[in-house]
Short mmCIF file of C-alpha atoms and ligand atoms in Angstrom, two decimals:
data_model
loop_
_atom_site.label_atom_id
_atom_site.label_comp_id
_atom_site.label_asym_id
_atom_site.label_seq_id
_atom_site.Cartn_x
_atom_site.Cartn_y
_atom_site.Cartn_z
CA MET A 234 124.09 136.04 92.11
CA LYS A 235 120.49 135.00 92.64
CA SER A 236 119.59 135.87 89.04
CA LYS A 237 122.56 133.83 87.84
CA ILE A 238 121.30 130.82 89.79
CA CYS A 239 117.83 131.36 88.34
CA MET A 240 119.26 131.44 84.82
CA ILE A 241 121.08 128.18 85.43
CA LEU A 242 117.90 126.57 86.72
CA PHE A 243 115.98 128.11 83.84
CA ALA A 244 118.27 126.46 81.33
CA ALA A 245 118.24 123.18 83.21
CA PHE A 246 114.53 122.81 83.78
CA PHE A 247 112.67 120.25 81.68
CA THR A 248 115.88 119.43 79.80
CA VAL A 249 118.76 118.46 82.06
CA LEU A 250 117.09 118.48 85.46
CA PRO A 251 118.70 115.16 86.42
CA ASN A 252 122.11 116.81 86.28
CA VAL A 253 121.03 119.45 88.76
CA TYR A 254 120.24 116.84 91.34
CA ALA A 255 122.51 114.02 90.18
CA ASP A 256 124.90 114.25 93.09
CA SER A 257 122.33 115.18 95.69
CA THR A 258 121.45 113.02 98.61
CA PRO A 259 117.89 113.31 99.95
CA SER A 260 119.00 115.44 102.86
CA LYS A 261 120.75 117.94 100.58
CA ILE A 262 118.26 118.17 97.74
CA SER A 263 116.66 121.53 97.14
CA LYS A 264 114.14 122.56 94.54
CA PRO A 265 113.63 125.87 92.75
CA ASP A 266 111.31 128.21 94.61
CA ALA A 267 107.70 128.61 93.49
CA GLU A 268 108.22 131.85 91.57
CA THR A 269 111.08 130.27 89.65
CA VAL A 270 108.89 127.25 88.88
CA ILE A 271 106.18 129.56 87.51
CA ASN A 272 108.71 131.23 85.23
CA LEU A 273 109.97 127.86 84.05
CA MET A 274 106.44 126.68 83.32
CA LYS A 275 105.75 129.92 81.45
CA SER A 276 108.79 129.38 79.27
CA GLY A 277 107.75 125.75 78.66
CA ASN A 278 104.29 126.95 77.60
CA GLU A 279 105.90 129.51 75.32
CA ARG A 280 107.86 126.73 73.61
CA PHE A 281 104.62 124.73 73.27
CA CYS A 282 102.82 127.67 71.65
CA SER A 283 105.63 128.49 69.27
CA GLY A 284 106.22 124.90 68.16
CA LYS A 285 109.69 124.83 69.70
CA MET A 286 109.20 122.13 72.30
CA LEU A 287 112.30 120.46 73.70
CA HIS A 288 110.59 117.28 74.94
CA GLY A 289 113.21 117.07 77.68
CA ASN A 290 113.33 114.33 80.28
CA GLN A 291 111.20 111.95 78.23
CA ASP A 292 113.89 109.49 77.12
CA ALA A 293 114.99 106.07 78.34
CA SER A 294 117.47 107.46 80.85
CA ARG A 295 114.72 109.52 82.46
CA ILE A 296 112.45 106.47 82.64
CA ALA A 297 115.26 104.60 84.38
CA LEU A 298 115.91 107.48 86.73
CA ALA A 299 112.21 107.73 87.62
CA ALA A 300 112.06 104.02 88.37
CA ALA A 301 115.00 104.33 90.74
CA SER A 302 114.08 107.64 92.35
CA ASP A 303 111.79 109.30 94.85
CA GLN A 304 109.61 111.67 92.81
CA GLY A 305 109.65 113.98 95.80
CA ASN A 306 113.22 114.86 94.89
CA TYR A 307 112.27 116.05 91.42
CA ALA A 308 108.64 117.11 90.87
CA VAL A 309 108.28 120.87 91.13
CA ALA A 310 104.55 121.55 90.79
CA THR A 311 101.24 119.95 91.67
CA VAL A 312 98.62 120.73 89.02
CA LEU A 313 94.84 120.31 89.31
CA SER A 314 93.32 120.47 85.84
CA CYS A 315 90.39 119.20 83.79
CA SER A 316 90.23 115.69 82.32
CA ASP A 317 89.51 117.21 78.91
CA SER A 318 91.70 115.54 76.26
CA ARG A 319 92.40 118.95 74.75
CA VAL A 320 94.36 119.96 77.85
CA PRO A 321 97.37 117.61 78.03
CA VAL A 322 99.10 119.15 81.03
CA GLU A 323 102.66 117.88 80.63
CA LEU A 324 102.63 118.80 76.94
CA ILE A 325 101.37 122.34 77.31
CA PHE A 326 104.26 123.08 79.71
CA ASP A 327 106.79 121.10 77.61
CA SER A 328 107.62 119.10 80.72
CA GLY A 329 108.97 115.62 81.17
CA ILE A 330 108.71 112.58 83.40
CA MET A 331 108.75 113.21 87.16
CA GLU A 332 108.38 116.99 86.88
CA LEU A 333 104.66 117.63 87.40
CA PHE A 334 102.33 115.88 89.86
CA VAL A 335 99.04 116.07 87.96
CA VAL A 336 95.48 115.63 89.23
CA ARG A 337 92.88 115.62 86.48
CA VAL A 338 89.12 115.63 86.95
CA ALA A 339 86.21 116.97 84.93
CA GLY A 340 85.80 120.68 85.60
CA ASN A 341 88.99 120.79 87.75
CA VAL A 342 86.76 120.60 90.79
CA CYS A 343 88.12 119.94 94.25
CA ASN A 344 86.08 117.34 96.08
CA THR A 345 87.51 114.91 98.67
CA ASP A 346 89.44 112.72 96.22
CA GLU A 347 91.08 115.69 94.55
CA ALA A 348 91.92 117.32 97.90
CA GLY A 349 93.58 114.07 98.98
CA CYS A 350 95.62 113.89 95.78
CA ILE A 351 96.72 117.49 96.20
CA GLU A 352 97.66 116.86 99.84
CA TYR A 353 99.89 114.04 98.61
CA GLY A 354 101.47 116.27 95.97
CA VAL A 355 102.06 119.15 98.35
CA CYS A 356 102.94 117.32 101.57
CA HIS A 357 104.68 114.14 100.33
CA VAL A 358 105.96 114.99 96.84
CA LYS A 359 106.70 118.40 98.36
CA THR A 360 106.07 120.59 95.36
CA PRO A 361 106.58 124.28 96.15
CA LEU A 362 103.80 125.27 93.72
CA LEU A 363 100.17 124.26 93.27
CA LEU A 364 98.47 125.38 90.06
CA VAL A 365 94.71 125.05 89.55
CA LEU A 366 94.13 125.24 85.81
CA GLY A 367 90.80 125.87 84.09
CA HIS A 368 90.38 126.02 80.33
CA SER A 369 88.24 127.64 77.67
CA LYS A 370 85.18 125.79 76.34
CA CYS A 371 85.09 123.55 79.43
CA GLY A 372 82.26 121.05 79.02
CA ALA A 373 81.67 120.71 82.75
CA VAL A 374 81.23 124.44 83.23
CA SER A 375 79.10 124.66 80.07
CA ALA A 376 76.79 121.92 81.35
CA VAL A 377 76.32 123.66 84.69
CA MET A 378 75.84 127.02 82.96
CA ALA A 379 73.08 125.50 80.81
CA SER A 380 71.43 123.99 83.87
CA VAL A 381 71.52 127.29 85.80
CA LYS A 382 70.01 129.06 82.79
CA GLY A 383 67.16 126.54 82.79
CA HIS A 384 68.01 124.49 79.74
CA GLY A 385 70.06 121.68 81.19
CA HIS A 386 69.58 118.07 80.29
CA GLU A 387 69.65 114.75 82.06
CA LEU A 388 73.08 113.47 83.03
CA GLU A 389 74.28 110.06 84.14
CA LYS A 390 73.88 109.41 87.85
CA ASN A 391 77.34 110.28 89.09
CA ILE A 392 77.98 113.42 87.05
CA PRO A 393 75.72 115.91 88.92
CA PRO A 394 77.41 115.41 92.31
CA LEU A 395 80.81 115.61 90.60
CA VAL A 396 80.09 119.05 89.17
CA ALA A 397 77.84 120.39 91.96
CA SER A 398 80.53 122.79 93.18
CA ILE A 399 80.54 124.55 89.78
CA LYS A 400 77.04 125.96 90.36
CA ALA A 401 78.13 128.71 92.77
CA PRO A 402 80.88 130.14 90.51
CA VAL A 403 78.53 130.06 87.51
CA GLU A 404 75.90 131.95 89.50
CA ARG A 405 78.50 134.50 90.62
CA ALA A 406 79.55 135.06 87.02
CA ILE A 407 75.97 135.51 85.83
CA ALA A 408 75.09 137.84 88.71
CA SER A 409 78.00 140.17 88.08
CA ASN A 410 78.10 140.09 84.28
CA GLN A 411 74.62 139.74 82.86
CA ASN A 412 75.46 141.90 79.87
CA LEU A 413 78.48 139.98 78.71
CA ASP A 414 78.19 137.96 75.58
CA SER A 415 78.11 134.23 76.14
CA LYS A 416 81.80 133.58 75.47
CA ASP A 417 82.96 136.21 77.95
CA LEU A 418 80.43 134.97 80.49
CA MET A 419 81.67 131.41 80.07
CA ASN A 420 85.29 132.47 80.47
CA LEU A 421 84.41 134.41 83.60
CA ALA A 422 82.56 131.37 85.01
CA ILE A 423 85.60 129.21 84.23
CA GLU A 424 87.86 131.67 86.05
CA GLU A 425 85.47 131.81 89.01
CA ASN A 426 85.44 128.02 89.06
CA VAL A 427 89.22 127.96 89.47
CA TYR A 428 88.91 130.22 92.53
CA GLU A 429 86.06 128.04 93.82
CA SER A 430 88.24 124.92 93.61
CA ILE A 431 91.06 126.70 95.42
CA TYR A 432 88.71 127.83 98.17
CA ASN A 433 87.17 124.37 98.52
CA LEU A 434 90.67 122.92 98.83
CA LEU A 435 91.58 125.46 101.49
CA LEU A 436 88.43 124.57 103.45
CA LYS A 437 88.99 120.83 103.12
CA SER A 438 92.70 120.70 103.83
CA ALA A 439 94.17 122.14 107.01
CA ALA A 440 97.57 120.86 105.85
CA VAL A 441 97.51 122.73 102.53
CA ARG A 442 96.06 125.84 104.19
CA ALA A 443 98.82 125.86 106.80
CA LYS A 444 101.54 125.51 104.16
CA ALA A 445 100.04 128.36 102.15
CA LEU A 446 99.73 130.60 105.21
CA LYS A 447 103.31 129.88 106.25
CA GLY A 448 104.60 130.68 102.76
CA GLU A 449 105.80 127.12 102.20
CA LEU A 450 103.40 126.67 99.29
CA LEU A 451 102.39 129.09 96.56
CA ILE A 452 98.91 128.51 95.16
CA ALA A 453 98.33 129.83 91.66
CA GLY A 454 95.38 129.84 89.27
CA GLY A 455 95.42 129.78 85.51
CA PHE A 456 93.37 129.55 82.33
CA TYR A 457 94.37 127.48 79.33
CA ASP A 458 93.15 128.90 76.03
CA LEU A 459 92.35 126.10 73.60
CA ASP A 460 92.64 128.42 70.59
CA SER A 461 96.16 129.66 71.23
CA GLY A 462 97.60 126.98 73.51
CA ARG A 463 98.54 129.74 75.93
CA VAL A 464 98.21 129.61 79.71
CA ILE A 465 97.12 132.85 81.35
CA TRP A 466 98.19 133.08 84.98
CA PHE A 467 95.81 134.78 87.42
CA ASP A 468 96.74 137.49 89.84
CA GLN A 469 97.83 135.92 93.11
CA GLU A 470 96.36 138.58 95.40
CA ARG A 471 92.84 137.14 95.30
CA ILE A 472 94.21 133.70 96.16
CA LYS A 473 96.08 135.11 99.14
CA THR A 474 92.85 136.79 100.28
CA LEU A 475 90.97 133.50 99.90
CA THR A 476 93.62 131.74 101.97
CA VAL A 477 93.18 134.18 104.85
CA LYS A 478 89.38 134.01 104.50
CA ALA A 479 89.39 130.20 104.62
CA GLU A 480 91.39 130.24 107.83
CA GLN A 481 88.55 132.24 109.43
CA ASP A 482 85.71 130.23 107.86
CA PRO A 483 83.85 128.11 110.46
CA ARG A 484 83.35 125.41 107.81
CA ARG A 485 87.09 124.81 107.49
CA SER A 486 88.60 121.49 108.44
CA VAL A 487 91.08 121.76 111.30
CA SER A 488 92.15 118.13 111.24
CA VAL A 489 95.51 117.70 109.52
CA TYR A 490 95.86 113.93 109.90
CA GLU A 491 93.59 110.91 109.76
CA GLU A 492 94.64 107.30 110.23
CA ILE A 493 94.40 105.12 107.19
CA LEU A 494 92.02 102.13 107.37
CA LYS A 495 90.88 102.59 110.94
ZN1 ZN B 14 86.94 121.02 81.14
#
């Protein structure tokens, strides 16, 4: 029965999602669970890679629906990804309007602004899934890698603090893989940077941490390969370990709420 429901959702996602929820009232609306969302995003990425995109939920009726709706009743994943123009998030998952809540910033770092955006996506838009997505040939990670190796160059005033959190994952990658060729080392640093952003988020946000610990939110990591268009999803065990570790870290924030404009 459950697999039948999943198949129905699978067929509906990104194409006829409005019909799934068309008769729902806010109190009755339910979304697919996080694992189902991952599978739906994987199939969307497969369509993107194979040139068989459906471009669902991008027409005039969807625009009208979005204008009249609460996105919290529809969006299924919050995504933190890089600003890089080669990583168009909605396209690579063949998704439509009001399906993904996307936060984009150079190097997919998680500083205060990004943590706040993610809190909104997870706690108010109520997405069951958060994906932090790095990508190959990331300029932000490359710049930090060059700096750590001693051949960095001057950057405009606000860029160094933006990418400061990338230094630790780059150093971890170099320390554990000194013999790797530069491409493999870069890819490892990019993967480590995804985990770093997840950990920084878990430290900054008691609300997100609590949802993850209670199983109300699944946090996933991924790597977008510019050459193939494919998204590689990371093993979730390390993220679960990071979640538990963050809860015991004395640097973690324990404040869930702050008043706006005190
Ligand atoms: Zn990038």
